[in-house]
PDB file of C-alpha atoms in Angstrom:
ATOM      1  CA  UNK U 299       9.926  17.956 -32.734  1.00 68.00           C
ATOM      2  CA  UNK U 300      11.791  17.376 -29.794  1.00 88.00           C
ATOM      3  CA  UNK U 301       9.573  16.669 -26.312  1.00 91.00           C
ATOM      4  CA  UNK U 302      10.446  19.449 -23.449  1.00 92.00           C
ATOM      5  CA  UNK U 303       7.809  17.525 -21.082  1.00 93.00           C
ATOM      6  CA  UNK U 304       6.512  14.649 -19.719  1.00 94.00           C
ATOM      7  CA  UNK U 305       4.232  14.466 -16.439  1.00 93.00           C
ATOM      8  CA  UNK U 306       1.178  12.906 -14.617  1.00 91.00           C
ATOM      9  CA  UNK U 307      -1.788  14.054 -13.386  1.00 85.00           C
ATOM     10  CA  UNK U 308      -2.255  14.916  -9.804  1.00 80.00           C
ATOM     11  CA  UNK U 309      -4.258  11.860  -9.249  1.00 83.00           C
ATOM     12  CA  UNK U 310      -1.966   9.469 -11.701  1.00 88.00           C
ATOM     13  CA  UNK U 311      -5.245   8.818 -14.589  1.00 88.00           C
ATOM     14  CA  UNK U 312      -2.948  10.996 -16.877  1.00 88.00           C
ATOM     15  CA  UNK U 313       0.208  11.157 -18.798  1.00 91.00           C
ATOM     16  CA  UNK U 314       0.882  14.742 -20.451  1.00 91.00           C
ATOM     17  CA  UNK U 315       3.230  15.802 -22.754  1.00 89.00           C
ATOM     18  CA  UNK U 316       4.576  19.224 -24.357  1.00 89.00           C
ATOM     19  CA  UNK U 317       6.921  19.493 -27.626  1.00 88.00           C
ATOM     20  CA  UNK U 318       9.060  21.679 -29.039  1.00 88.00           C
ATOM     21  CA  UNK U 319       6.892  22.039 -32.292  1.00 84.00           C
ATOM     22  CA  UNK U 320       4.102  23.462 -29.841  1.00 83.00           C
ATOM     23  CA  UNK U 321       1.737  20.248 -29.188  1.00 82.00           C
ATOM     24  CA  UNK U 322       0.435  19.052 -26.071  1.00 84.00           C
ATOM     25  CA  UNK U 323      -1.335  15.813 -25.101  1.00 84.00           C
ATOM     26  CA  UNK U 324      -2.562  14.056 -22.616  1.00 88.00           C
ATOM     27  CA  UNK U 325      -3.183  10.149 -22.266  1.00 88.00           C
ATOM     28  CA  UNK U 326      -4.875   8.147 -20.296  1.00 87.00           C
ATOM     29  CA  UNK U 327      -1.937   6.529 -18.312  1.00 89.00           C
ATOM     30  CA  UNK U 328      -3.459   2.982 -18.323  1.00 90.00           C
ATOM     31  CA  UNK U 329      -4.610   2.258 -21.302  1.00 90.00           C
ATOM     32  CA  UNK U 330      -2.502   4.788 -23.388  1.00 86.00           C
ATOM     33  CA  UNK U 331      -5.233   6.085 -24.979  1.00 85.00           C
ATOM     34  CA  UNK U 332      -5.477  10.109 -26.210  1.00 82.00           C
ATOM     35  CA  UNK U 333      -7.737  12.087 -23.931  1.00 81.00           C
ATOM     36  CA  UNK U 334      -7.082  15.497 -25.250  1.00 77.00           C
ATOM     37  CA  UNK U 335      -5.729  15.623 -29.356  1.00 62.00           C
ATOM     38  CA  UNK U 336      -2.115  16.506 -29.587  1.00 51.00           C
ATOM     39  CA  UNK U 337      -1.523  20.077 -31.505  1.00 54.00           C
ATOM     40  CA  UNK U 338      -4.957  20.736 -29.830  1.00 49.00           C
ATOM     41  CA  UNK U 339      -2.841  23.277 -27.545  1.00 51.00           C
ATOM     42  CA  UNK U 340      -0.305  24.211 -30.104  1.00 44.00           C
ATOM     43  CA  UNK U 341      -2.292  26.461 -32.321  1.00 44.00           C
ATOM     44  CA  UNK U 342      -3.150  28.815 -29.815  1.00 49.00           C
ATOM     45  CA  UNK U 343       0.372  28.704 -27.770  1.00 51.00           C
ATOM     46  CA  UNK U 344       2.613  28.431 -30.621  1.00 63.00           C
ATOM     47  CA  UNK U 345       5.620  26.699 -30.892  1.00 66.00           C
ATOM     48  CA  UNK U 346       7.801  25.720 -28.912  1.00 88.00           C
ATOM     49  CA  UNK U 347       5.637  24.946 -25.480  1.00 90.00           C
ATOM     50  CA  UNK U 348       8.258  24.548 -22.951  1.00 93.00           C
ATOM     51  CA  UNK U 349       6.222  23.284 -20.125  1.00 94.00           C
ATOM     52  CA  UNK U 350       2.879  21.851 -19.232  1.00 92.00           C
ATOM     53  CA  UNK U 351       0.934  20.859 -16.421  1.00 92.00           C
ATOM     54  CA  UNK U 352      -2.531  19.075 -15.517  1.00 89.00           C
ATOM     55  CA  UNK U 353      -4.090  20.652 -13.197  1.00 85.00           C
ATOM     56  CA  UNK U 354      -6.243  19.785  -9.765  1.00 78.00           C
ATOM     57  CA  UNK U 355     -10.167  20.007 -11.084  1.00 74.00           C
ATOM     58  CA  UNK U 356     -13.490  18.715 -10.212  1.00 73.00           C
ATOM     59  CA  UNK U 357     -14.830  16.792 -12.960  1.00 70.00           C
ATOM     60  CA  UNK U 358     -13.059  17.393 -15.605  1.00 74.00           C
ATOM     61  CA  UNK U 359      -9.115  18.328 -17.651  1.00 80.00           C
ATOM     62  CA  UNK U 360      -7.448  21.693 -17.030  1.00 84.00           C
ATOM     63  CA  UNK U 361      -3.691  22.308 -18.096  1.00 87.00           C
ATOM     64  CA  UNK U 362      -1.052  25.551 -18.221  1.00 90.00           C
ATOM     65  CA  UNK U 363       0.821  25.546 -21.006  1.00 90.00           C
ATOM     66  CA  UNK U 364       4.021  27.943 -21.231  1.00 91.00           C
ATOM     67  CA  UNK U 365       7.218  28.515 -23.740  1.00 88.00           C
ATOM     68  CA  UNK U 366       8.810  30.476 -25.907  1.00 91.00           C
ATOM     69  CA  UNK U 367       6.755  33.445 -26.174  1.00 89.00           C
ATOM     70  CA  UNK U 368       7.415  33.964 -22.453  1.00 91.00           C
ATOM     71  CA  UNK U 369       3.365  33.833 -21.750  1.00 89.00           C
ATOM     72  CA  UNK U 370       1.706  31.143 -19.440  1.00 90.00           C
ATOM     73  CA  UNK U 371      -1.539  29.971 -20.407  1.00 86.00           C
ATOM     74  CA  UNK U 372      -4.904  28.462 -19.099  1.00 87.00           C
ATOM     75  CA  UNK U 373      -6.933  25.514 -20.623  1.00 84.00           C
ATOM     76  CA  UNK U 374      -9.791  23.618 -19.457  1.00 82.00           C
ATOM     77  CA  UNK U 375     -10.749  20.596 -22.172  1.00 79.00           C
ATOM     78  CA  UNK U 376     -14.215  20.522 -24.016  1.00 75.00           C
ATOM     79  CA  UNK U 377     -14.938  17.787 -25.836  1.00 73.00           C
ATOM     80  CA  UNK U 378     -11.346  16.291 -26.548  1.00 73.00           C
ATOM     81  CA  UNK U 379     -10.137  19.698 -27.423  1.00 75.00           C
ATOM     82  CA  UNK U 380      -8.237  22.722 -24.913  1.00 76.00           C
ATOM     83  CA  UNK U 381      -9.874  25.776 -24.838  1.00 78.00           C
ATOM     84  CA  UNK U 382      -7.955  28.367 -23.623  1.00 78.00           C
ATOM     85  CA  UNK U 383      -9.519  30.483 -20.684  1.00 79.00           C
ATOM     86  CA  UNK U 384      -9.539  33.760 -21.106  1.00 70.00           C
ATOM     87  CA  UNK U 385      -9.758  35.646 -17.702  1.00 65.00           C
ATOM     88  CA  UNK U 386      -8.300  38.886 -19.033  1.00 62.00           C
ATOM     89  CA  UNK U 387      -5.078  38.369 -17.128  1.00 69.00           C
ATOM     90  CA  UNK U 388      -1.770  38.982 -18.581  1.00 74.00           C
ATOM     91  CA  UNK U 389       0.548  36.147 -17.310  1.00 85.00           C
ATOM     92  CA  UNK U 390       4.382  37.137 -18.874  1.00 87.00           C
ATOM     93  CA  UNK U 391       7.533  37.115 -18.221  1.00 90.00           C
ATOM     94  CA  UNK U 392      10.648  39.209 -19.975  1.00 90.00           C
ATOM     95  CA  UNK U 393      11.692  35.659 -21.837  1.00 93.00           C
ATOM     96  CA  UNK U 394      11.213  31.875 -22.605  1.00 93.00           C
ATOM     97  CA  UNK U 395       9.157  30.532 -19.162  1.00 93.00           C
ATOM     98  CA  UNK U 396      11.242  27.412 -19.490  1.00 92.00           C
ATOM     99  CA  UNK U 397       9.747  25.152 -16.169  1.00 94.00           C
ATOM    100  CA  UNK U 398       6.608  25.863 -13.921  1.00 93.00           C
ATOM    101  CA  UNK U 399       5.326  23.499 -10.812  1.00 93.00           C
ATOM    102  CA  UNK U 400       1.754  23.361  -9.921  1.00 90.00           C
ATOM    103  CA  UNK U 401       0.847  24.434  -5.802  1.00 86.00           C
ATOM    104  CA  UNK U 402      -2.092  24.900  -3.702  1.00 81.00           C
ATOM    105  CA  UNK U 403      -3.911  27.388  -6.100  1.00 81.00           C
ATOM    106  CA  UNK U 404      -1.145  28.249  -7.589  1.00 87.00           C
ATOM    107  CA  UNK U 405       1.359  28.313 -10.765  1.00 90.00           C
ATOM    108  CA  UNK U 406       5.079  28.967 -10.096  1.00 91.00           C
ATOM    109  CA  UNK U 407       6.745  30.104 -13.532  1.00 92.00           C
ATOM    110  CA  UNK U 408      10.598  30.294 -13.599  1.00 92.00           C
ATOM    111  CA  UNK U 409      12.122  32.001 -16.927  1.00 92.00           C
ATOM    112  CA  UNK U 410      14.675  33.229 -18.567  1.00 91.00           C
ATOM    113  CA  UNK U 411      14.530  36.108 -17.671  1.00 90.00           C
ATOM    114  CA  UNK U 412      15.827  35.719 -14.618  1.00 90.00           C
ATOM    115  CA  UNK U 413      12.534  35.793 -12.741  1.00 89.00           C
ATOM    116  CA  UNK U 414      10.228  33.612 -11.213  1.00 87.00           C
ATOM    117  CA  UNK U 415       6.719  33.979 -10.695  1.00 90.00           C
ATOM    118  CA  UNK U 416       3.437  32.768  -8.615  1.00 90.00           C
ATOM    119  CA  UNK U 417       0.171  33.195 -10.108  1.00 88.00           C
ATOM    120  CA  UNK U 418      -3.348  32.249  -8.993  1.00 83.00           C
ATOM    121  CA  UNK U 419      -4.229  28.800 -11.125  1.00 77.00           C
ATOM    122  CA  UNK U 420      -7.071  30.464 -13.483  1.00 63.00           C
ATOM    123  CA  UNK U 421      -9.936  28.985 -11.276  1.00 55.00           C
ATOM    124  CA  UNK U 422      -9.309  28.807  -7.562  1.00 45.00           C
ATOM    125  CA  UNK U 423      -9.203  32.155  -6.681  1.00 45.00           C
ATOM    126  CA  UNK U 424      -6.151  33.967  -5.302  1.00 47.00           C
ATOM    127  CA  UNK U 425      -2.753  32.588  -4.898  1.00 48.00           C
ATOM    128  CA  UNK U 426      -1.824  32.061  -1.271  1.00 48.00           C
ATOM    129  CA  UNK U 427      -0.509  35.738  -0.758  1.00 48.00           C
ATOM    130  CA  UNK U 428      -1.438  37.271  -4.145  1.00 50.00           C
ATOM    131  CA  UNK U 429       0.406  36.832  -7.202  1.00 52.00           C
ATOM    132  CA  UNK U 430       4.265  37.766  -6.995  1.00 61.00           C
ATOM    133  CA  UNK U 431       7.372  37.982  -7.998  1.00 62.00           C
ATOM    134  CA  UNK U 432      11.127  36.899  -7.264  1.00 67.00           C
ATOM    135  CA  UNK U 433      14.544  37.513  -8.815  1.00 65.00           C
ATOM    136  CA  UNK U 434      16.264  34.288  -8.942  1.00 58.00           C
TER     137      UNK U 434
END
């Protein structure tokens, strides 16, 4: 159960990380504390999540969650547990998504599959210039 992540939160509060068996976490980063149950995540991604990220929100937890399956994901946390957000949008690539990097209301996934992707954040609207892709 090797971990494929570690990361803070935009503004620092947070620690998150991802695992190979297909858990995510997140902690508060001063008093090491769990904010959001590990494996919460996991069930619905399956294993192995690859990458993870917190993302910017107003008043409360939101993460992206991506791996094996080649699918990136949207969560927003409900009482200590991610929920994933289903907008109806199909967010894949052709293999593993093995890194992404939070932007200005954006994702950018890189995979596999030779490919790497922008995609609007799941709550901010469109990405700057639409959603896209590029061969790497």
């Amino acid at each position: 159960d090797g971990v494929t992540r570690v990361r803070f939160s935009p503004s620092g509060d947070h620690l998150l990380y991802s695992s190979w068996s297909g858990d995510v976490a997140v902690h508060d980063s001063r008093s090491g504390m769990l904010s959001l149950g590990a494996g919460a995540v996991g069930a619905e991604v399956g294993p192995p999540v690859l990458d993870a990220a917190l993302l910017p929100a107003d008043g409360g937890m939101r993460l992206a969650a991506a791996g094996l399956d080649g699918r990136l994901r949207f969560y927003v946390a409900v009482e200590g547990t991610a929920k994933a957000v289903d907008d109806g949008a199909a967010r894949e690539h052709g293999g593993p998504v093995r890194c992404m990097e939070v932007g200005h209301k954006c994702v950018v996934t890189g995979s596999h599959d030779g490919v790497f992707r922008v995609w609007a954040d799941g709550e901010q609207g469109e990405a700057p210039g639409g959603e896209d892709e590029m061969q790497s």
